């Protein structure tokens, strides 16, 4: 009989200890990031090659994997509920408020929003557990500071701030491994929000820029496919 205190999804696997002189490692499995909880579909079964930089990176959940450009490596700072938290807000708080025909949810939420001053709400964005650097699937979200005067826009702004502070926590953790950002380039859904980008810049203290094509992930996938198919000799040619 399984104990009632046991986690609903136990983790099965092995932990490997590498010799100190190893500089690179290859492994076969689901990766390169955690594949538990709702992240399962975010991983795939393959062989992965990585560079052993600092064991502390792995212990904090930061992978080190080869980048698309030869000789470069990438890591991931994870937040399980960035876009998901925004979707929760939209369906829970704005279901009957969002006007028909409105083309931009961000623009509608950000009318007259003040990005120069901090919100009166404190929100913990762990609505699906905490990702890096805590890696705690049992962490839970919270909202503190609610009053009878709290508005929908106040909650929206608290979400923008909470997810931005979570990014700052990760960037400060990465500085311990010799990584420091001078600039942040943003793609994806949040790149469509002017207020979110400004709040990120305020909290991180660095310039935050959006690319001309906010769906750069799709564009990059097409470039990689074109190079693999032989349409271009390399990524530099595909970018042109």
Short mmCIF file of C-alpha atoms in Angstrom, two decimals:
data_model
loop_
_atom_site.label_atom_id
_atom_site.label_comp_id
_atom_site.label_asym_id
_atom_site.label_seq_id
_atom_site.Cartn_x
_atom_site.Cartn_y
_atom_site.Cartn_z
CA UNK A 1 0.00 0.00 0.00
CA UNK A 2 1.30 3.41 -0.99
CA UNK A 3 1.56 5.93 1.83
CA UNK A 4 -0.82 8.88 1.64
CA UNK A 5 2.17 11.15 2.21
CA UNK A 6 3.97 9.85 -0.89
CA UNK A 7 4.14 12.25 -3.87
CA UNK A 8 1.55 11.54 -6.54
CA UNK A 9 4.32 11.31 -9.14
CA UNK A 10 7.43 9.63 -7.70
CA UNK A 11 10.73 10.23 -9.46
CA UNK A 12 12.49 7.18 -10.82
CA UNK A 13 15.99 7.25 -12.26
CA UNK A 14 19.66 7.18 -11.49
CA UNK A 15 22.18 9.77 -10.34
CA UNK A 16 25.60 9.61 -11.95
CA UNK A 17 28.80 10.86 -10.33
CA UNK A 18 31.42 12.04 -12.82
CA UNK A 19 35.18 12.16 -12.34
CA UNK A 20 36.46 15.68 -11.65
CA UNK A 21 38.58 15.75 -14.82
CA UNK A 22 35.58 15.27 -17.14
CA UNK A 23 34.97 18.34 -19.30
CA UNK A 24 32.20 17.05 -21.56
CA UNK A 25 29.47 14.46 -21.11
CA UNK A 26 26.94 12.69 -23.35
CA UNK A 27 23.80 10.99 -22.12
CA UNK A 28 20.70 9.31 -23.57
CA UNK A 29 17.27 10.02 -22.15
CA UNK A 30 14.64 12.74 -21.82
CA UNK A 31 16.28 16.14 -21.71
CA UNK A 32 17.95 18.47 -21.57
CA UNK A 33 15.67 19.97 -18.90
CA UNK A 34 13.49 18.34 -16.25
CA UNK A 35 10.66 16.26 -17.70
CA UNK A 36 8.46 15.88 -14.63
CA UNK A 37 5.08 17.37 -13.85
CA UNK A 38 3.73 19.37 -16.82
CA UNK A 39 7.20 19.62 -18.39
CA UNK A 40 7.04 16.11 -19.87
CA UNK A 41 6.02 17.31 -23.32
CA UNK A 42 8.76 19.93 -23.21
CA UNK A 43 11.45 17.23 -23.37
CA UNK A 44 12.23 14.55 -25.91
CA UNK A 45 14.11 11.27 -26.02
CA UNK A 46 17.52 11.67 -27.62
CA UNK A 47 21.27 11.78 -27.02
CA UNK A 48 22.43 14.98 -25.41
CA UNK A 49 25.94 16.39 -25.26
CA UNK A 50 26.91 18.93 -22.64
CA UNK A 51 29.92 20.68 -21.22
CA UNK A 52 30.68 20.26 -17.53
CA UNK A 53 31.13 23.84 -16.38
CA UNK A 54 30.28 23.87 -12.72
CA UNK A 55 28.40 21.14 -10.83
CA UNK A 56 26.54 23.86 -8.98
CA UNK A 57 24.73 24.77 -12.20
CA UNK A 58 23.23 21.30 -12.45
CA UNK A 59 22.39 21.21 -8.76
CA UNK A 60 20.36 24.39 -9.24
CA UNK A 61 18.60 22.93 -12.28
CA UNK A 62 20.54 24.88 -14.94
CA UNK A 63 21.56 22.64 -17.87
CA UNK A 64 24.60 23.36 -20.04
CA UNK A 65 23.94 22.23 -23.62
CA UNK A 66 25.52 22.93 -27.02
CA UNK A 67 24.09 25.95 -28.79
CA UNK A 68 23.12 25.94 -32.47
CA UNK A 69 26.31 27.89 -33.27
CA UNK A 70 29.36 25.65 -33.05
CA UNK A 71 31.58 26.17 -30.01
CA UNK A 72 28.89 27.94 -27.99
CA UNK A 73 26.72 26.65 -25.17
CA UNK A 74 23.33 27.60 -23.77
CA UNK A 75 21.51 27.26 -20.48
CA UNK A 76 17.88 27.72 -19.46
CA UNK A 77 16.34 29.79 -16.68
CA UNK A 78 12.92 28.25 -16.12
CA UNK A 79 9.59 29.57 -14.91
CA UNK A 80 6.69 27.10 -15.10
CA UNK A 81 3.93 29.70 -14.94
CA UNK A 82 4.81 32.79 -16.93
CA UNK A 83 2.48 32.52 -19.91
CA UNK A 84 0.32 30.07 -17.94
CA UNK A 85 -0.20 32.62 -15.18
CA UNK A 86 -1.24 35.22 -17.72
CA UNK A 87 -3.73 32.75 -19.23
CA UNK A 88 -5.11 32.03 -15.73
CA UNK A 89 -5.57 35.75 -15.15
CA UNK A 90 -7.32 36.21 -18.50
CA UNK A 91 -9.78 33.34 -18.03
CA UNK A 92 -10.39 33.84 -14.28
CA UNK A 93 -10.47 37.63 -13.88
CA UNK A 94 -11.33 38.90 -17.36
CA UNK A 95 -13.74 36.32 -18.71
CA UNK A 96 -16.71 38.71 -18.68
CA UNK A 97 -14.72 41.95 -18.91
CA UNK A 98 -12.64 41.53 -22.06
CA UNK A 99 -14.57 43.36 -24.81
CA UNK A 100 -15.49 41.66 -28.05
CA UNK A 101 -13.46 42.86 -31.01
CA UNK A 102 -10.46 43.86 -28.88
CA UNK A 103 -7.39 42.73 -30.81
CA UNK A 104 -4.73 43.00 -28.12
CA UNK A 105 -5.24 41.67 -24.59
CA UNK A 106 -2.03 43.34 -23.44
CA UNK A 107 -3.02 46.74 -24.79
CA UNK A 108 -6.44 46.45 -23.14
CA UNK A 109 -4.93 45.57 -19.75
CA UNK A 110 -2.28 48.26 -19.94
CA UNK A 111 -4.44 51.31 -20.58
CA UNK A 112 -3.15 54.06 -18.26
CA UNK A 113 -0.91 51.59 -16.40
CA UNK A 114 1.85 53.17 -14.32
CA UNK A 115 5.16 51.35 -14.79
CA UNK A 116 7.22 53.87 -12.82
CA UNK A 117 5.98 52.81 -9.38
CA UNK A 118 5.76 49.41 -7.72
CA UNK A 119 2.46 47.64 -7.13
CA UNK A 120 0.87 47.39 -3.67
CA UNK A 121 0.43 43.64 -4.20
CA UNK A 122 3.03 40.93 -3.65
CA UNK A 123 2.47 37.85 -5.78
CA UNK A 124 4.39 34.58 -5.64
CA UNK A 125 4.12 33.06 -9.14
CA UNK A 126 4.42 29.40 -8.11
CA UNK A 127 1.02 28.31 -9.40
CA UNK A 128 2.52 25.09 -10.82
CA UNK A 129 5.45 24.75 -8.51
CA UNK A 130 8.76 26.62 -8.53
CA UNK A 131 11.31 26.06 -11.30
CA UNK A 132 14.95 27.19 -11.20
CA UNK A 133 16.71 27.76 -8.91
CA UNK A 134 14.37 26.23 -6.30
CA UNK A 135 13.10 23.23 -8.34
CA UNK A 136 10.22 22.58 -5.96
CA UNK A 137 7.09 21.15 -7.61
CA UNK A 138 5.22 21.46 -4.31
CA UNK A 139 5.66 25.24 -4.00
CA UNK A 140 2.40 27.17 -4.23
CA UNK A 141 1.45 30.67 -5.30
CA UNK A 142 0.16 33.45 -3.09
CA UNK A 143 -1.14 36.99 -3.36
CA UNK A 144 -0.58 39.34 -0.43
CA UNK A 145 -1.87 42.87 0.09
CA UNK A 146 -5.41 42.55 -1.26
CA UNK A 147 -7.93 45.18 -0.17
CA UNK A 148 -11.45 46.16 -1.19
CA UNK A 149 -9.84 48.74 -3.48
CA UNK A 150 -7.73 46.20 -5.41
CA UNK A 151 -8.57 46.26 -9.11
CA UNK A 152 -8.15 43.79 -11.94
CA UNK A 153 -5.32 45.92 -13.30
CA UNK A 154 -3.58 45.74 -9.90
CA UNK A 155 -3.57 41.95 -10.13
CA UNK A 156 -2.35 42.12 -13.72
CA UNK A 157 0.53 44.40 -12.75
CA UNK A 158 1.43 42.13 -9.80
CA UNK A 159 1.79 39.24 -12.26
CA UNK A 160 4.13 41.30 -14.47
CA UNK A 161 6.25 42.23 -11.45
CA UNK A 162 6.32 38.73 -9.92
CA UNK A 163 7.50 37.01 -13.10
CA UNK A 164 10.10 39.74 -13.64
CA UNK A 165 11.44 39.38 -10.09
CA UNK A 166 11.63 35.63 -10.66
CA UNK A 167 13.88 36.32 -13.64
CA UNK A 168 16.06 38.55 -11.47
CA UNK A 169 16.43 35.75 -8.90
CA UNK A 170 17.67 33.45 -11.68
CA UNK A 171 20.06 36.00 -13.16
CA UNK A 172 21.58 36.68 -9.74
CA UNK A 173 22.00 32.93 -9.22
CA UNK A 174 23.77 32.63 -12.58
CA UNK A 175 26.27 35.34 -11.64
CA UNK A 176 27.79 32.85 -9.19
CA UNK A 177 28.82 30.79 -12.24
CA UNK A 178 30.46 33.70 -14.05
CA UNK A 179 27.52 34.72 -16.25
CA UNK A 180 26.33 38.32 -16.41
CA UNK A 181 23.80 39.86 -18.76
CA UNK A 182 24.28 43.33 -20.21
CA UNK A 183 21.10 43.20 -22.27
CA UNK A 184 17.95 41.09 -22.54
CA UNK A 185 16.41 40.26 -25.91
CA UNK A 186 12.79 39.12 -25.63
CA UNK A 187 10.69 36.97 -27.95
CA UNK A 188 7.35 35.20 -27.67
CA UNK A 189 4.02 36.38 -26.28
CA UNK A 190 5.35 38.65 -23.53
CA UNK A 191 7.32 40.62 -26.13
CA UNK A 192 3.97 42.08 -27.24
CA UNK A 193 3.53 43.82 -23.89
CA UNK A 194 5.15 47.26 -23.59
CA UNK A 195 4.47 47.40 -19.85
CA UNK A 196 5.96 43.97 -19.20
CA UNK A 197 9.17 44.88 -21.04
CA UNK A 198 9.46 48.17 -19.14
CA UNK A 199 8.89 46.46 -15.77
CA UNK A 200 11.52 43.87 -16.65
CA UNK A 201 13.99 46.65 -17.46
CA UNK A 202 13.17 48.44 -14.19
CA UNK A 203 13.64 45.31 -12.07
CA UNK A 204 16.65 43.85 -13.89
CA UNK A 205 18.43 47.17 -14.35
CA UNK A 206 19.47 46.37 -17.94
CA UNK A 207 18.09 47.30 -21.38
CA UNK A 208 15.28 45.00 -22.57
CA UNK A 209 14.67 44.85 -26.31
CA UNK A 210 12.21 42.95 -28.49
CA UNK A 211 13.18 41.45 -31.83
CA UNK A 212 11.39 42.57 -34.98
CA UNK A 213 9.73 39.13 -35.24
CA UNK A 214 8.44 38.24 -31.77
CA UNK A 215 7.89 34.61 -32.85
CA UNK A 216 11.63 34.16 -33.31
CA UNK A 217 11.45 30.57 -32.01
CA UNK A 218 9.41 29.50 -35.04
CA UNK A 219 11.77 31.41 -37.33
CA UNK A 220 14.83 29.78 -35.75
CA UNK A 221 13.28 26.33 -36.09
CA UNK A 222 12.68 26.99 -39.79
CA UNK A 223 16.31 28.13 -40.21
CA UNK A 224 17.67 25.01 -38.51
CA UNK A 225 15.45 22.83 -40.70
CA UNK A 226 16.58 24.64 -43.84
CA UNK A 227 20.26 24.13 -42.93
CA UNK A 228 19.66 20.44 -42.13
CA UNK A 229 17.87 19.99 -45.46
CA UNK A 230 20.77 21.55 -47.35
CA UNK A 231 18.93 24.69 -48.46
CA UNK A 232 21.62 26.82 -46.75
CA UNK A 233 25.22 25.93 -45.88
CA UNK A 234 25.01 27.31 -42.34
CA UNK A 235 22.94 29.46 -39.97
CA UNK A 236 24.67 32.70 -40.98
CA UNK A 237 23.56 32.15 -44.58
CA UNK A 238 20.04 31.25 -43.46
CA UNK A 239 19.81 34.42 -41.37
CA UNK A 240 20.56 36.55 -44.44
#
